C-alpha cells in the first residue's frame, strides 16, 4: 500500500481538499476535475477496484455519493451530477485505490458525454445472448 | 408511472434484451450503447433519480453492477468497464426512472472520456470551501 497516493492522502502524508469524512470513507476534491467541484469518494481501506472491494464497502461508498452529491450541486450552483467509477486501465482508471467520481454538472458546461456508435441490425440480441450466457439467464 | 418506458419494460409492454433479473432489479441492453455490451441496471420500483431513491435500493443496484460487470466484460471480450449514473438533465439523464450504466470498455475503443479544464491557482480550495460549508466539515 506504500505507493498508493490515496492511502497517503488518508494518513495525511499527501495534502488534499477533504470535504467529507466518516468512519468508512472520505471524499476530497479531484485535482484534475472534469467540472469545478468534482469530488472523489474513497474507502478508508485499500481495495484496487470494484471487483476487489467487498459489497458492503461499495454500498457505503454509493450512500456517501447519494448524500453529498445534492449538497455539492447546491454548494457550487450546479444543475445536476454524474456518479462514475472507472474500472481498469481501458476504462480510464489511473489510481488503483477504488474511487467513485461525483461530478457536478452545469447546464451550459458543454461537456461531451460518451458517444457511441449504436448497433447494427440484430447485433443487440447477439450481444445480449453473449452476456446472458455468462449470467446464466435464458 | 404510465408513461415511463422503463416501467413498461418491467411489465413487458416494451420489449428489451433483458440479461439479468432478481427480485429488486433487472438489467437490459441499452439500445443506444456507448460501447457494445452496454447494459442498464434499473430497480423494479419506480424512482426518478439518485435523490428520489431509498439508500437500500441504490445499494442493491450497485451490488448488481458489481456482480454483472466482470461477467459482461468476459462475455464480450472487453478489457474494463465504467459504471455511471447521470442525475438530472444537465448530467445527461434522459429517462426519469433511475438507471445505472454498466459499459464494457475495450482497449482500443477510442472512446473520449470526459475532459475538464482544471483549476486556476487557489480555485480548488475555494470550491472545497464552498462544498465543506454545505457538508458541515471544516
PDB file of N, CA and C in Angstrom, chain A residues 114 119 124 131 135, chain B residues 5-6 9-10 16-21 25-35 37-44 61 64-65 68 72 82-86 92 94-104:
ATOM      1  N   UNK A 114     -19.995  10.591 -23.196  1.00  0.00           N
ATOM      2  CA  UNK A 114     -19.641   9.478 -24.067  1.00  0.00           C
ATOM      3  C   UNK A 114     -20.621   9.406 -25.226  1.00  0.00           C
ATOM      4  N   UNK A 119     -25.863  -0.089 -32.559  1.00  0.00           N
ATOM      5  CA  UNK A 119     -25.746  -1.480 -33.012  1.00  0.00           C
ATOM      6  C   UNK A 119     -26.183  -1.599 -34.461  1.00  0.00           C
ATOM      7  N   UNK A 124     -27.754  -6.189 -31.239  1.00  0.00           N
ATOM      8  CA  UNK A 124     -28.075  -6.030 -29.815  1.00  0.00           C
ATOM      9  C   UNK A 124     -28.450  -7.375 -29.204  1.00  0.00           C
ATOM     10  N   UNK A 131     -23.977 -12.084 -23.279  1.00  0.00           N
ATOM     11  CA  UNK A 131     -23.980 -11.695 -21.872  1.00  0.00           C
ATOM     12  C   UNK A 131     -24.859 -12.632 -21.048  1.00  0.00           C
ATOM     13  N   UNK A 135     -24.361 -14.862 -17.617  1.00  0.00           N
ATOM     14  CA  UNK A 135     -25.144 -14.533 -16.430  1.00  0.00           C
ATOM     15  C   UNK A 135     -26.165 -15.620 -16.115  1.00  0.00           C
TER      16      UNK A 135
ATOM     17  N   UNK B   5     -40.988   4.545 -19.836  1.00  0.00           N
ATOM     18  CA  UNK B   5     -40.653   3.435 -20.735  1.00  0.00           C
ATOM     19  C   UNK B   5     -39.964   2.291 -19.995  1.00  0.00           C
ATOM     20  N   UNK B   6     -39.257   2.600 -18.919  1.00  0.00           N
ATOM     21  CA  UNK B   6     -38.603   1.520 -18.166  1.00  0.00           C
ATOM     22  C   UNK B   6     -39.638   0.720 -17.363  1.00  0.00           C
ATOM     23  N   UNK B   9     -40.999  -1.623 -19.814  1.00  0.00           N
ATOM     24  CA  UNK B   9     -40.095  -2.770 -19.998  1.00  0.00           C
ATOM     25  C   UNK B   9     -40.288  -3.761 -18.847  1.00  0.00           C
ATOM     26  N   UNK B  10     -40.427  -3.241 -17.637  1.00  0.00           N
ATOM     27  CA  UNK B  10     -40.573  -4.107 -16.454  1.00  0.00           C
ATOM     28  C   UNK B  10     -41.827  -4.974 -16.522  1.00  0.00           C
ATOM     29  N   UNK B  16     -37.360  -5.748 -24.467  1.00  0.00           N
ATOM     30  CA  UNK B  16     -35.971  -5.374 -24.190  1.00  0.00           C
ATOM     31  C   UNK B  16     -35.142  -6.639 -24.108  1.00  0.00           C
ATOM     32  N   UNK B  17     -33.850  -6.472 -24.341  1.00  0.00           N
ATOM     33  CA  UNK B  17     -32.911  -7.586 -24.213  1.00  0.00           C
ATOM     34  C   UNK B  17     -32.480  -7.670 -22.758  1.00  0.00           C
ATOM     35  N   UNK B  18     -33.303  -8.342 -21.964  1.00  0.00           N
ATOM     36  CA  UNK B  18     -33.001  -8.467 -20.533  1.00  0.00           C
ATOM     37  C   UNK B  18     -31.885  -9.484 -20.338  1.00  0.00           C
ATOM     38  N   UNK B  19     -30.885  -9.114 -19.554  1.00  0.00           N
ATOM     39  CA  UNK B  19     -29.748 -10.018 -19.345  1.00  0.00           C
ATOM     40  C   UNK B  19     -29.635 -10.493 -17.898  1.00  0.00           C
ATOM     41  N   UNK B  20     -30.361  -9.845 -16.993  1.00  0.00           N
ATOM     42  CA  UNK B  20     -30.278 -10.216 -15.578  1.00  0.00           C
ATOM     43  C   UNK B  20     -31.563  -9.786 -14.881  1.00  0.00           C
ATOM     44  N   UNK B  21     -32.033 -10.610 -13.953  1.00  0.00           N
ATOM     45  CA  UNK B  21     -33.212 -10.246 -13.152  1.00  0.00           C
ATOM     46  C   UNK B  21     -33.060 -10.786 -11.752  1.00  0.00           C
ATOM     47  N   UNK B  25     -34.270  -5.806  -8.973  1.00  0.00           N
ATOM     48  CA  UNK B  25     -33.712  -5.074 -10.118  1.00  0.00           C
ATOM     49  C   UNK B  25     -33.674  -5.950 -11.365  1.00  0.00           C
ATOM     50  N   UNK B  26     -33.620  -5.290 -12.509  1.00  0.00           N
ATOM     51  CA  UNK B  26     -33.335  -6.014 -13.749  1.00  0.00           C
ATOM     52  C   UNK B  26     -32.223  -5.265 -14.485  1.00  0.00           C
ATOM     53  N   UNK B  27     -31.596  -5.977 -15.420  1.00  0.00           N
ATOM     54  CA  UNK B  27     -30.588  -5.346 -16.275  1.00  0.00           C
ATOM     55  C   UNK B  27     -30.892  -5.732 -17.711  1.00  0.00           C
ATOM     56  N   UNK B  28     -30.773  -4.744 -18.592  1.00  0.00           N
ATOM     57  CA  UNK B  28     -31.074  -4.999 -20.007  1.00  0.00           C
ATOM     58  C   UNK B  28     -30.141  -4.176 -20.884  1.00  0.00           C
ATOM     59  N   UNK B  29     -30.069  -4.569 -22.152  1.00  0.00           N
ATOM     60  CA  UNK B  29     -29.168  -3.916 -23.083  1.00  0.00           C
ATOM     61  C   UNK B  29     -29.660  -2.508 -23.401  1.00  0.00           C
ATOM     62  N   UNK B  30     -28.764  -1.524 -23.328  1.00  0.00           N
ATOM     63  CA  UNK B  30     -29.082  -0.159 -23.744  1.00  0.00           C
ATOM     64  C   UNK B  30     -29.195  -0.138 -25.263  1.00  0.00           C
ATOM     65  N   UNK B  31     -30.294   0.424 -25.771  1.00  0.00           N
ATOM     66  CA  UNK B  31     -30.469   0.433 -27.238  1.00  0.00           C
ATOM     67  C   UNK B  31     -29.654   1.543 -27.907  1.00  0.00           C
ATOM     68  N   UNK B  32     -29.092   2.442 -27.120  1.00  0.00           N
ATOM     69  CA  UNK B  32     -28.166   3.457 -27.653  1.00  0.00           C
ATOM     70  C   UNK B  32     -26.838   3.298 -26.949  1.00  0.00           C
ATOM     71  N   UNK B  33     -26.126   2.235 -27.260  1.00  0.00           N
ATOM     72  CA  UNK B  33     -24.947   1.896 -26.454  1.00  0.00           C
ATOM     73  C   UNK B  33     -23.779   2.834 -26.682  1.00  0.00           C
ATOM     74  N   UNK B  34     -23.092   3.112 -25.606  1.00  0.00           N
ATOM     75  CA  UNK B  34     -21.823   3.831 -25.674  1.00  0.00           C
ATOM     76  C   UNK B  34     -20.753   2.886 -26.215  1.00  0.00           C
ATOM     77  N   UNK B  35     -20.812   1.627 -25.774  1.00  0.00           N
ATOM     78  CA  UNK B  35     -19.962   0.564 -26.326  1.00  0.00           C
ATOM     79  C   UNK B  35     -20.833  -0.682 -26.484  1.00  0.00           C
ATOM     80  N   UNK B  37     -22.314  -3.936 -25.718  1.00  0.00           N
ATOM     81  CA  UNK B  37     -22.448  -4.646 -24.459  1.00  0.00           C
ATOM     82  C   UNK B  37     -22.905  -3.747 -23.304  1.00  0.00           C
ATOM     83  N   UNK B  38     -23.211  -2.505 -23.631  1.00  0.00           N
ATOM     84  CA  UNK B  38     -23.666  -1.511 -22.639  1.00  0.00           C
ATOM     85  C   UNK B  38     -25.016  -1.955 -22.050  1.00  0.00           C
ATOM     86  N   UNK B  39     -25.050  -2.059 -20.730  1.00  0.00           N
ATOM     87  CA  UNK B  39     -26.228  -2.572 -20.015  1.00  0.00           C
ATOM     88  C   UNK B  39     -26.722  -1.526 -19.021  1.00  0.00           C
ATOM     89  N   UNK B  40     -28.031  -1.488 -18.816  1.00  0.00           N
ATOM     90  CA  UNK B  40     -28.623  -0.617 -17.793  1.00  0.00           C
ATOM     91  C   UNK B  40     -29.190  -1.460 -16.657  1.00  0.00           C
ATOM     92  N   UNK B  41     -28.884  -1.087 -15.433  1.00  0.00           N
ATOM     93  CA  UNK B  41     -29.471  -1.735 -14.248  1.00  0.00           C
ATOM     94  C   UNK B  41     -30.541  -0.794 -13.711  1.00  0.00           C
ATOM     95  N   UNK B  42     -31.763  -1.316 -13.557  1.00  0.00           N
ATOM     96  CA  UNK B  42     -32.838  -0.467 -13.008  1.00  0.00           C
ATOM     97  C   UNK B  42     -33.541  -1.183 -11.852  1.00  0.00           C
ATOM     98  N   UNK B  43     -34.044  -0.395 -10.901  1.00  0.00           N
ATOM     99  CA  UNK B  43     -34.848  -1.006  -9.836  1.00  0.00           C
ATOM    100  C   UNK B  43     -36.253  -1.331 -10.370  1.00  0.00           C
ATOM    101  N   UNK B  44     -36.871  -2.357  -9.797  1.00  0.00           N
ATOM    102  CA  UNK B  44     -38.241  -2.692 -10.219  1.00  0.00           C
ATOM    103  C   UNK B  44     -39.225  -1.602  -9.825  1.00  0.00           C
ATOM    104  N   UNK B  61     -28.677  -1.897  -6.362  1.00  0.00           N
ATOM    105  CA  UNK B  61     -28.284  -1.661  -7.755  1.00  0.00           C
ATOM    106  C   UNK B  61     -26.774  -1.775  -7.948  1.00  0.00           C
ATOM    107  N   UNK B  64     -25.667  -5.309  -7.894  1.00  0.00           N
ATOM    108  CA  UNK B  64     -25.937  -5.956  -9.189  1.00  0.00           C
ATOM    109  C   UNK B  64     -24.854  -5.564 -10.196  1.00  0.00           C
ATOM    110  N   UNK B  65     -24.524  -4.283 -10.250  1.00  0.00           N
ATOM    111  CA  UNK B  65     -23.485  -3.827 -11.188  1.00  0.00           C
ATOM    112  C   UNK B  65     -22.160  -4.527 -10.920  1.00  0.00           C
ATOM    113  N   UNK B  68     -22.476  -8.191 -12.178  1.00  0.00           N
ATOM    114  CA  UNK B  68     -22.603  -8.475 -13.618  1.00  0.00           C
ATOM    115  C   UNK B  68     -21.470  -7.869 -14.439  1.00  0.00           C
ATOM    116  N   UNK B  72     -19.974  -9.358 -17.868  1.00  0.00           N
ATOM    117  CA  UNK B  72     -20.205  -8.694 -19.152  1.00  0.00           C
ATOM    118  C   UNK B  72     -18.869  -8.527 -19.884  1.00  0.00           C
ATOM    119  N   UNK B  82     -16.926   0.858 -17.179  1.00  0.00           N
ATOM    120  CA  UNK B  82     -17.352   2.034 -16.432  1.00  0.00           C
ATOM    121  C   UNK B  82     -18.725   1.778 -15.832  1.00  0.00           C
ATOM    122  N   UNK B  83     -18.924   2.280 -14.632  1.00  0.00           N
ATOM    123  CA  UNK B  83     -20.244   2.311 -14.019  1.00  0.00           C
ATOM    124  C   UNK B  83     -20.616   3.780 -13.902  1.00  0.00           C
ATOM    125  N   UNK B  84     -21.846   4.131 -14.277  1.00  0.00           N
ATOM    126  CA  UNK B  84     -22.207   5.544 -14.212  1.00  0.00           C
ATOM    127  C   UNK B  84     -23.682   5.789 -13.995  1.00  0.00           C
ATOM    128  N   UNK B  85     -23.964   6.878 -13.321  1.00  0.00           N
ATOM    129  CA  UNK B  85     -25.348   7.354 -13.184  1.00  0.00           C
ATOM    130  C   UNK B  85     -25.365   8.826 -13.571  1.00  0.00           C
ATOM    131  N   UNK B  86     -26.300   9.179 -14.437  1.00  0.00           N
ATOM    132  CA  UNK B  86     -26.497  10.581 -14.812  1.00  0.00           C
ATOM    133  C   UNK B  86     -27.716  11.087 -14.063  1.00  0.00           C
ATOM    134  N   UNK B  92     -27.128  14.643 -18.373  1.00  0.00           N
ATOM    135  CA  UNK B  92     -27.377  13.691 -19.458  1.00  0.00           C
ATOM    136  C   UNK B  92     -28.452  12.663 -19.153  1.00  0.00           C
ATOM    137  N   UNK B  94     -31.875  11.085 -19.388  1.00  0.00           N
ATOM    138  CA  UNK B  94     -32.927  11.207 -20.394  1.00  0.00           C
ATOM    139  C   UNK B  94     -34.208  10.530 -19.903  1.00  0.00           C
ATOM    140  N   UNK B  95     -34.068   9.349 -19.309  1.00  0.00           N
ATOM    141  CA  UNK B  95     -35.235   8.627 -18.792  1.00  0.00           C
ATOM    142  C   UNK B  95     -35.282   8.815 -17.277  1.00  0.00           C
ATOM    143  N   UNK B  96     -36.433   9.251 -16.782  1.00  0.00           N
ATOM    144  CA  UNK B  96     -36.549   9.544 -15.352  1.00  0.00           C
ATOM    145  C   UNK B  96     -37.096   8.358 -14.566  1.00  0.00           C
ATOM    146  N   UNK B  97     -36.459   7.227 -14.813  1.00  0.00           N
ATOM    147  CA  UNK B  97     -36.553   6.040 -13.955  1.00  0.00           C
ATOM    148  C   UNK B  97     -35.079   5.721 -13.705  1.00  0.00           C
ATOM    149  N   UNK B  98     -34.662   5.867 -12.470  1.00  0.00           N
ATOM    150  CA  UNK B  98     -33.248   5.714 -12.122  1.00  0.00           C
ATOM    151  C   UNK B  98     -32.620   4.519 -12.828  1.00  0.00           C
ATOM    152  N   UNK B  99     -31.451   4.733 -13.428  1.00  0.00           N
ATOM    153  CA  UNK B  99     -30.744   3.628 -14.074  1.00  0.00           C
ATOM    154  C   UNK B  99     -29.244   3.815 -13.921  1.00  0.00           C
ATOM    155  N   UNK B 100     -28.574   2.683 -13.788  1.00  0.00           N
ATOM    156  CA  UNK B 100     -27.123   2.661 -13.633  1.00  0.00           C
ATOM    157  C   UNK B 100     -26.530   2.042 -14.891  1.00  0.00           C
ATOM    158  N   UNK B 101     -25.637   2.783 -15.535  1.00  0.00           N
ATOM    159  CA  UNK B 101     -24.989   2.294 -16.749  1.00  0.00           C
ATOM    160  C   UNK B 101     -23.818   1.379 -16.396  1.00  0.00           C
ATOM    161  N   UNK B 102     -23.732   0.249 -17.054  1.00  0.00           N
ATOM    162  CA  UNK B 102     -22.538  -0.596 -16.978  1.00  0.00           C
ATOM    163  C   UNK B 102     -22.013  -0.722 -18.404  1.00  0.00           C
ATOM    164  N   UNK B 103     -20.848  -0.145 -18.647  1.00  0.00           N
ATOM    165  CA  UNK B 103     -20.336  -0.027 -20.011  1.00  0.00           C
ATOM    166  C   UNK B 103     -19.004  -0.744 -20.148  1.00  0.00           C
ATOM    167  N   UNK B 104     -18.993  -1.883 -20.851  1.00  0.00           N
ATOM    168  CA  UNK B 104     -17.703  -2.537 -21.065  1.00  0.00           C
ATOM    169  C   UNK B 104     -16.807  -1.636 -21.884  1.00  0.00           C
TER     170      UNK B 104
END
